[in-house]
Short mmCIF file of C-alpha atoms in Angstrom, two decimals:
data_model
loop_
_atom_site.label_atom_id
_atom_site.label_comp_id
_atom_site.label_asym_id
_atom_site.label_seq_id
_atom_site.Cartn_x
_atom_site.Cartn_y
_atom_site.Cartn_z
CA UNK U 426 -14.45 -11.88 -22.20
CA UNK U 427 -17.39 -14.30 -22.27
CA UNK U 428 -19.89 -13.98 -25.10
CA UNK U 429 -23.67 -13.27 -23.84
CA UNK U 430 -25.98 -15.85 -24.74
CA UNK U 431 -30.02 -15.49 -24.71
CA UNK U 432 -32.82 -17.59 -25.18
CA UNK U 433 -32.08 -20.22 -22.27
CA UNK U 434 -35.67 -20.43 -21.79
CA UNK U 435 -38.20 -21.47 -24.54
CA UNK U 436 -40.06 -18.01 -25.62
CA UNK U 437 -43.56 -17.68 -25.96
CA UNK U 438 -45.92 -16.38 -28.58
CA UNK U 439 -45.14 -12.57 -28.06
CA UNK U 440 -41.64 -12.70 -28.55
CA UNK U 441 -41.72 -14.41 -31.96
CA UNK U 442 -44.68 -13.02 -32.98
CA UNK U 443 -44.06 -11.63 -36.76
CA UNK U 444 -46.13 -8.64 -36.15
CA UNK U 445 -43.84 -7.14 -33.80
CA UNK U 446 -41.45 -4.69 -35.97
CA UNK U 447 -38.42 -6.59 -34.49
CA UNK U 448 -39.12 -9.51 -35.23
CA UNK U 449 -38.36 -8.84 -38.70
CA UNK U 450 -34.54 -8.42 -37.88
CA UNK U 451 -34.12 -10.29 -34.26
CA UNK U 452 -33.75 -14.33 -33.83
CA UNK U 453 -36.33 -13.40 -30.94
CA UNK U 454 -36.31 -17.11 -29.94
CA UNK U 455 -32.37 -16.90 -29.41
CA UNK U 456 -33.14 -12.90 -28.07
CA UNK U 457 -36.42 -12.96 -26.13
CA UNK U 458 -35.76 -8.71 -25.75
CA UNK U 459 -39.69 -8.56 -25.50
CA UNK U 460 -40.42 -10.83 -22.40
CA UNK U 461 -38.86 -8.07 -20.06
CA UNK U 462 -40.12 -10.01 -16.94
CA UNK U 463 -39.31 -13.32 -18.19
CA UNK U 464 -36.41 -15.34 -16.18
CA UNK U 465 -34.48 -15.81 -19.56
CA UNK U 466 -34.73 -12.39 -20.01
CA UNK U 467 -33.31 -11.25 -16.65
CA UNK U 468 -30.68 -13.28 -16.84
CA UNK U 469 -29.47 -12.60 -19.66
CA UNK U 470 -29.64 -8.73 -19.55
CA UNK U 471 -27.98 -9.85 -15.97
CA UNK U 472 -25.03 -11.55 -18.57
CA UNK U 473 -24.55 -8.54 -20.10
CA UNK U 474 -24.51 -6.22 -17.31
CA UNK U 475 -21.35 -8.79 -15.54
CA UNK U 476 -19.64 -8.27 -18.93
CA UNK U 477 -20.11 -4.80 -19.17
CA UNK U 478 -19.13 -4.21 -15.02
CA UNK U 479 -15.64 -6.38 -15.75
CA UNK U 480 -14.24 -5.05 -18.33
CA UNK U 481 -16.98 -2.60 -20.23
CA UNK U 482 -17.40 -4.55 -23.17
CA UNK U 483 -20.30 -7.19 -24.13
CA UNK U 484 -21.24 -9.37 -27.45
CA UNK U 485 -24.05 -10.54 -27.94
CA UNK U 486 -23.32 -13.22 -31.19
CA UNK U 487 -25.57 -13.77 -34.08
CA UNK U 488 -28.00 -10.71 -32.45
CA UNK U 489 -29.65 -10.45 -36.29
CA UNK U 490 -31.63 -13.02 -37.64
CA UNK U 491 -29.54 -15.75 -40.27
CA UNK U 492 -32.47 -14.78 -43.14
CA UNK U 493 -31.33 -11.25 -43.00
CA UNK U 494 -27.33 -11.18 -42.68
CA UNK U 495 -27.37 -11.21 -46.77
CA UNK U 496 -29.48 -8.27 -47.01
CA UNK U 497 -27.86 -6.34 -44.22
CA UNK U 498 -24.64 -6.74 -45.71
CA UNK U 499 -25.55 -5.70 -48.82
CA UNK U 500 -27.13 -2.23 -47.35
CA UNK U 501 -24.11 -1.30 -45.89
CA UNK U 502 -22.12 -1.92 -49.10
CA UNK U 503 -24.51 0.37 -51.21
CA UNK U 504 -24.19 2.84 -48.64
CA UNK U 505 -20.44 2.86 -48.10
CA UNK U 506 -19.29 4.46 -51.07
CA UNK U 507 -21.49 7.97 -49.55
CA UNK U 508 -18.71 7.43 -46.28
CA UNK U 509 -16.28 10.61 -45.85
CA UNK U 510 -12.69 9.62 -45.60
CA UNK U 511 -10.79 12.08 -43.16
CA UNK U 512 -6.94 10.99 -44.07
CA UNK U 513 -5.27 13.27 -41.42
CA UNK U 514 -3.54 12.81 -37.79
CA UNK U 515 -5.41 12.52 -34.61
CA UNK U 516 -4.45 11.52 -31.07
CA UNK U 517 -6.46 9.89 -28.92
CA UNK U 518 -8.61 12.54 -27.71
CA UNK U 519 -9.18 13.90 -31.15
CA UNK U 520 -8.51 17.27 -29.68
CA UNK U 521 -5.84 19.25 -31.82
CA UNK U 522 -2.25 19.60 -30.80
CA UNK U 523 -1.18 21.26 -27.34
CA UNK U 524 2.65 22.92 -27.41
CA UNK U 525 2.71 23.34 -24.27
CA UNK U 526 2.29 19.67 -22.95
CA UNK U 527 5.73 17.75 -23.25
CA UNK U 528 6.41 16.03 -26.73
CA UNK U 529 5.76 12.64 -25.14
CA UNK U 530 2.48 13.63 -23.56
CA UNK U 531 -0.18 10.83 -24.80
CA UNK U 532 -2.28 13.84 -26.40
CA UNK U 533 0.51 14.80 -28.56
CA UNK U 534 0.48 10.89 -29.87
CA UNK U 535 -0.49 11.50 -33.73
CA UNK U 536 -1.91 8.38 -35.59
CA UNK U 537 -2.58 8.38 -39.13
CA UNK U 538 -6.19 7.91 -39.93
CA UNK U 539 -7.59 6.52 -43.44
CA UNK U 540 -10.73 5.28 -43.29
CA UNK U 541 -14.29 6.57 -43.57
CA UNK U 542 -18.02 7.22 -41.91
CA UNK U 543 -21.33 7.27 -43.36
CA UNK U 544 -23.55 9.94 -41.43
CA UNK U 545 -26.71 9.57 -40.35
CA UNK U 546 -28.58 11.54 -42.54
CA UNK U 547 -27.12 10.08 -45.71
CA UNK U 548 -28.85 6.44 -43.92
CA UNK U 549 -32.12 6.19 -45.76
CA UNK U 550 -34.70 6.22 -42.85
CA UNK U 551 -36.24 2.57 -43.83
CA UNK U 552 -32.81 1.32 -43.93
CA UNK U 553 -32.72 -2.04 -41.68
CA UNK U 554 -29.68 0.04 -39.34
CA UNK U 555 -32.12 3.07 -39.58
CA UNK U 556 -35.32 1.42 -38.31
CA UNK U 557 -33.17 -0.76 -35.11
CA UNK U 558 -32.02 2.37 -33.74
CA UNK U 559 -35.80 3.71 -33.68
CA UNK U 560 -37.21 0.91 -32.41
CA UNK U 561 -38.03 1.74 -28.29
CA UNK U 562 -38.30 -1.83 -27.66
CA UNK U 563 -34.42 -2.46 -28.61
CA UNK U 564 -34.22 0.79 -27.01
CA UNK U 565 -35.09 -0.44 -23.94
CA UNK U 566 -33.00 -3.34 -23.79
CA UNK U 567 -30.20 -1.76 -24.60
CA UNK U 568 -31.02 0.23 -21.32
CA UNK U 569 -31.81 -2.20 -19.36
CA UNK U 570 -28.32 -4.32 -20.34
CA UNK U 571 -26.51 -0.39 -19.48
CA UNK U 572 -28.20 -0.04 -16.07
CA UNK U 573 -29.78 3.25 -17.15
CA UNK U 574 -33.33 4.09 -16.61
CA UNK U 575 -33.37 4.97 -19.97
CA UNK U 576 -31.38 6.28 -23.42
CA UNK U 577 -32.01 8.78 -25.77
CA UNK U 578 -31.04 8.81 -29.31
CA UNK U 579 -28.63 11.44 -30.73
CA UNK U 580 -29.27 14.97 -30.79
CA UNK U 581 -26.91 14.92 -33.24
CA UNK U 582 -27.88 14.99 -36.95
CA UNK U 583 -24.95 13.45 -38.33
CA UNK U 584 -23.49 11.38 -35.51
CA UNK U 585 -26.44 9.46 -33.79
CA UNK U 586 -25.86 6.31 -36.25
CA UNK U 587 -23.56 6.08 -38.51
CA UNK U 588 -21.32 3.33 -40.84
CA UNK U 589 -18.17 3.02 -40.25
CA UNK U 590 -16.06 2.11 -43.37
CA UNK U 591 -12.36 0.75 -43.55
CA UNK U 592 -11.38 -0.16 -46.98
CA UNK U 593 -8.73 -3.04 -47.25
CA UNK U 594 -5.81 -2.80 -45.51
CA UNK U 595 -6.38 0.31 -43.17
CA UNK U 596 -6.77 0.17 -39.37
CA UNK U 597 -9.36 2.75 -37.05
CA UNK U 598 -6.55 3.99 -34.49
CA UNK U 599 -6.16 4.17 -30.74
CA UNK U 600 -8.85 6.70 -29.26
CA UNK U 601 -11.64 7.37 -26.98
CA UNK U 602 -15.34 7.64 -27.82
CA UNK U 603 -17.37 11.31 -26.97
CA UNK U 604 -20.31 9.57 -25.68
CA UNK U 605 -19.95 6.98 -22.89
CA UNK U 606 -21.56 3.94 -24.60
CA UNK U 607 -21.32 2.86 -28.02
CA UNK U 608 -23.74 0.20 -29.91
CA UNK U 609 -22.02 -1.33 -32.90
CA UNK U 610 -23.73 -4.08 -35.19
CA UNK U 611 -21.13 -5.42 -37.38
CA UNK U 612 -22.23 -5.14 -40.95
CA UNK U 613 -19.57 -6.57 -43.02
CA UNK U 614 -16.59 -8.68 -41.53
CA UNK U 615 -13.41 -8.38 -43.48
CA UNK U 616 -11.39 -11.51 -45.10
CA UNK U 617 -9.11 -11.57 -42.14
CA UNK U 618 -8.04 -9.30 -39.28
CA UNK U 619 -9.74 -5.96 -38.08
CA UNK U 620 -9.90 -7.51 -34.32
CA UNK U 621 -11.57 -4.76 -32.08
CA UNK U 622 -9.15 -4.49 -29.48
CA UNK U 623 -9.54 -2.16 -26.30
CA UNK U 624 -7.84 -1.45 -22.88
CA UNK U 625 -10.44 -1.91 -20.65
CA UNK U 626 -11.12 0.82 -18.12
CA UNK U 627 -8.25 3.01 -18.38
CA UNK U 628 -9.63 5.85 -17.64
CA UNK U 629 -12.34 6.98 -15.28
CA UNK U 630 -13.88 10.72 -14.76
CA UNK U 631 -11.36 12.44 -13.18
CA UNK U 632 -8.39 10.80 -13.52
CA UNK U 633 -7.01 10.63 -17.26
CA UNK U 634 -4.37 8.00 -16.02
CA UNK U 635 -1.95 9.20 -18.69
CA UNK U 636 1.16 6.77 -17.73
CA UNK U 637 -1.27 3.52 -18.27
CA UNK U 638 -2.62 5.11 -21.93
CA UNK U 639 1.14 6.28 -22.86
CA UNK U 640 2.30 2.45 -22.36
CA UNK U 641 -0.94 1.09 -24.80
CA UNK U 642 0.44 3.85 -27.19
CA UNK U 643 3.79 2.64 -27.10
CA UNK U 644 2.74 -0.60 -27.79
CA UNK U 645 2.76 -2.67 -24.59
CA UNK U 646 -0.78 -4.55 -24.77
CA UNK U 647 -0.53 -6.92 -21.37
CA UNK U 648 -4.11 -5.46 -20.71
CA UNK U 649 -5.48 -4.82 -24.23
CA UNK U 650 -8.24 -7.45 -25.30
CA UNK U 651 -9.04 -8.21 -28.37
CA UNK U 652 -12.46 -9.02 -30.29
CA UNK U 653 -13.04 -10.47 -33.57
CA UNK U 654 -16.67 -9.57 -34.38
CA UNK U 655 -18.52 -11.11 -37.33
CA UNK U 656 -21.68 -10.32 -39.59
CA UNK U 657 -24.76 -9.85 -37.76
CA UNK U 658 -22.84 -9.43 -34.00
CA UNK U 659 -23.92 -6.78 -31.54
CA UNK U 660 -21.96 -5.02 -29.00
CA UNK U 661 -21.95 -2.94 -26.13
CA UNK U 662 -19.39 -0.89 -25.12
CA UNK U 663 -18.20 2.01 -22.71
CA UNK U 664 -15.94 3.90 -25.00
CA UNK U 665 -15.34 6.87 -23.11
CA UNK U 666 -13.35 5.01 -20.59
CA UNK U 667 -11.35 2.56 -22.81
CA UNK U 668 -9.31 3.75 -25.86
CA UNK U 669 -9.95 1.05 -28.41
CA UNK U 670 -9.10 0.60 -31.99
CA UNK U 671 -9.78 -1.40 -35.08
CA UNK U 672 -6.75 -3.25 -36.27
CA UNK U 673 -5.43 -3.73 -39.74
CA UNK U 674 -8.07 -5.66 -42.07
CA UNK U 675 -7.96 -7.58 -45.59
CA UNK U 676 -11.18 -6.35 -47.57
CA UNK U 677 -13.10 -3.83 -46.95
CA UNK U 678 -14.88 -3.84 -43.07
CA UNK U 679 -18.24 -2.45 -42.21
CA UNK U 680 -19.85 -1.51 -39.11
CA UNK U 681 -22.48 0.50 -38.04
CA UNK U 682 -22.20 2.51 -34.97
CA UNK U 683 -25.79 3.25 -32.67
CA UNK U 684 -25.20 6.14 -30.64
CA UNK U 685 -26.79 6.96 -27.61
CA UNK U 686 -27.12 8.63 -24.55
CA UNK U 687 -27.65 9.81 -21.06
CA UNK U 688 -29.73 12.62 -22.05
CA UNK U 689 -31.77 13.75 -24.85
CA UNK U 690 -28.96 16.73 -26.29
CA UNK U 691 -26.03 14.37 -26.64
CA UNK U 692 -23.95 16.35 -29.56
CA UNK U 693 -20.44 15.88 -31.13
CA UNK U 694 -17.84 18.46 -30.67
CA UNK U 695 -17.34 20.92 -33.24
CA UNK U 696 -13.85 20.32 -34.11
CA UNK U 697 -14.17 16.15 -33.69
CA UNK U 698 -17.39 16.65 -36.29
CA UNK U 699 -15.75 18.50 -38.66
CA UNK U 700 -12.59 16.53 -38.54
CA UNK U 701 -14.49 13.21 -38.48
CA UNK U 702 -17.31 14.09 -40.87
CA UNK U 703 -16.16 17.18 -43.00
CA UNK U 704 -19.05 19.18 -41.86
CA UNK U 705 -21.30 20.20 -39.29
CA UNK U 706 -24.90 21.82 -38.60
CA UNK U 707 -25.83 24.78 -37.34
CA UNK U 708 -27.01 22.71 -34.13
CA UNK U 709 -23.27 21.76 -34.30
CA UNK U 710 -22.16 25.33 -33.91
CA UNK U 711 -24.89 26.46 -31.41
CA UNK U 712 -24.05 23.34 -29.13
CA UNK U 713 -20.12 24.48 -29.17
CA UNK U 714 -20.07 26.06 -25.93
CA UNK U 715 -21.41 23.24 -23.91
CA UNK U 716 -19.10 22.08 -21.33
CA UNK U 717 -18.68 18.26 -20.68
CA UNK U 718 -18.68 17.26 -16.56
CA UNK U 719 -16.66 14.54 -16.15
CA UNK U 720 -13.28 16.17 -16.43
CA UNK U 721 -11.93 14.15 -19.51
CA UNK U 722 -10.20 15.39 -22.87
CA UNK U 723 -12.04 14.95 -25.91
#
């Protein structure tokens, strides 16, 4: 996978002007995200969207501005120890166990799970992480690099953004995402290892493609890629469709997810919320009965 590179063109005044609120946390020179009709602008979001279309993943390197990696890092570590560990066994669906699928079924693949998320509403709102997600301009991009006429932040009160924390030496196992895109800024890159890796597109609505995700799980990796993101990186990602995990790291690893979606009402799953989190809302338990419509587990 090829990294996606802005700022081939010179920028003018309104993309580096210091007024602008994102300007305070985007090289806007190296990311001209406000000159929408600019040439450097279309081609990069054009970068992205290749990226995405191959293999559904896309980084976009040293997205935050040099000045403000210290600072950023140094949120997220404040805010870790407020993460909520859930040290149980999930599959990759994070649905609970089926008895009446065969023992070798991929949903009946248990992985131990150790590490940790910071909610959303334990983010304080002027939080750098907090005030990115807002913003409509990144908004917009983000969109724009998706193909979607537009996104919508979580409905969800505890899952729209959130920090994901591994201490040292624990891994984020083999799974798919609720939502069908995932944002992640990388927040604090270990000493060594915790490579994202991913299957690309092994799944599509529909077709669950069980054989290909029961190979991954027994560890055959021909098609898994792997991405080593560090401090200040952005990525895009279609999670839905490729299980992905977070290797094994050395010191502790932060990054902070940026959910969003389709449609205004985007909520977690009662049982993936509670399992993940170790709570929900009453929105949680009002949204239960909503039925997803593309066919998929979890």
């Amino acid at each position: 996978m090829s990294q996606a590179t802005l700022g081939t063109q010179p920028a003018s005044q309104d993309a580096t002007d210091d007024r602008h609120p994102l300007a305070r946390f985007i090289d806007l020179e190296r990311y001209p995200i406000l000159q929408r009709d600019s040439d450097a602008y279309l081609s990069a979001v054009e970068r992205v969207r290749q990226q995405l279309r191959t293999d559904g993943c896309a980084l976009l390197s040293s997205f935050i501005r040099k000045d403000l990696i210290e600072p950023l890092r140094e949120e997220s570590e404040a805010l870790a120890p407020k993460a909520f560990y859930s040290d149980n066994n999930v599959n990759p669906y994070v649905t609970p166990d089926d008895p009446s699928l065969p023992e070798d079924h991929p949903a009946r693949f248990f992985q131990h799970y150790t590490n940790g998320f910071v909610a959303r509403d334990l983010i304080p709102e002027d939080a750098i992480v907090q005030q990115l997600y807002r913003d409509p301009d990144f908004q917009r991009f983000v969109a724009d690099c998706l193909e979607e006429p537009v996104i919508y932040e979580f409905a969800d009160p505890i899952a729209g953004l959130v920090i994901n924390v591994m201490p040292d030496d624990t891994e984020l196992p083999w799974h798919f995402d609720t939502n069908e895109f995932i944002v992640s800024l990388m927040t604090r890159r270990p000493n060594e290892g915790g490579e994202f890796q991913y299957a690309p597109n092994i799944r599509r609505p529909g077709e669950e493609n069980f054989a290909a995700v029961q190979r991954v799980l027994e560890g055959d990796h021909t098609d898994v890629e792997s991405l080593t993101l560090k401090t200040g990186d952005l990525q895009l990602f279609k999670g839905r469709y490729s299980m992905h995990r977070v290797a094994a790291a050395k010191g502790q690893r932060l990054c902070t997810l940026l959910g969003y979606a389709k449609t205004p009402d985007m909520m977690g799953s009662l049982e993936h919320t509670k399992r993940i989190y170790g709570r929900v809302t009453q929105q949680h338990i009002d949204a239960d009965n909503q039925r997803r419509h593309d066919a998929l587990m979890g």
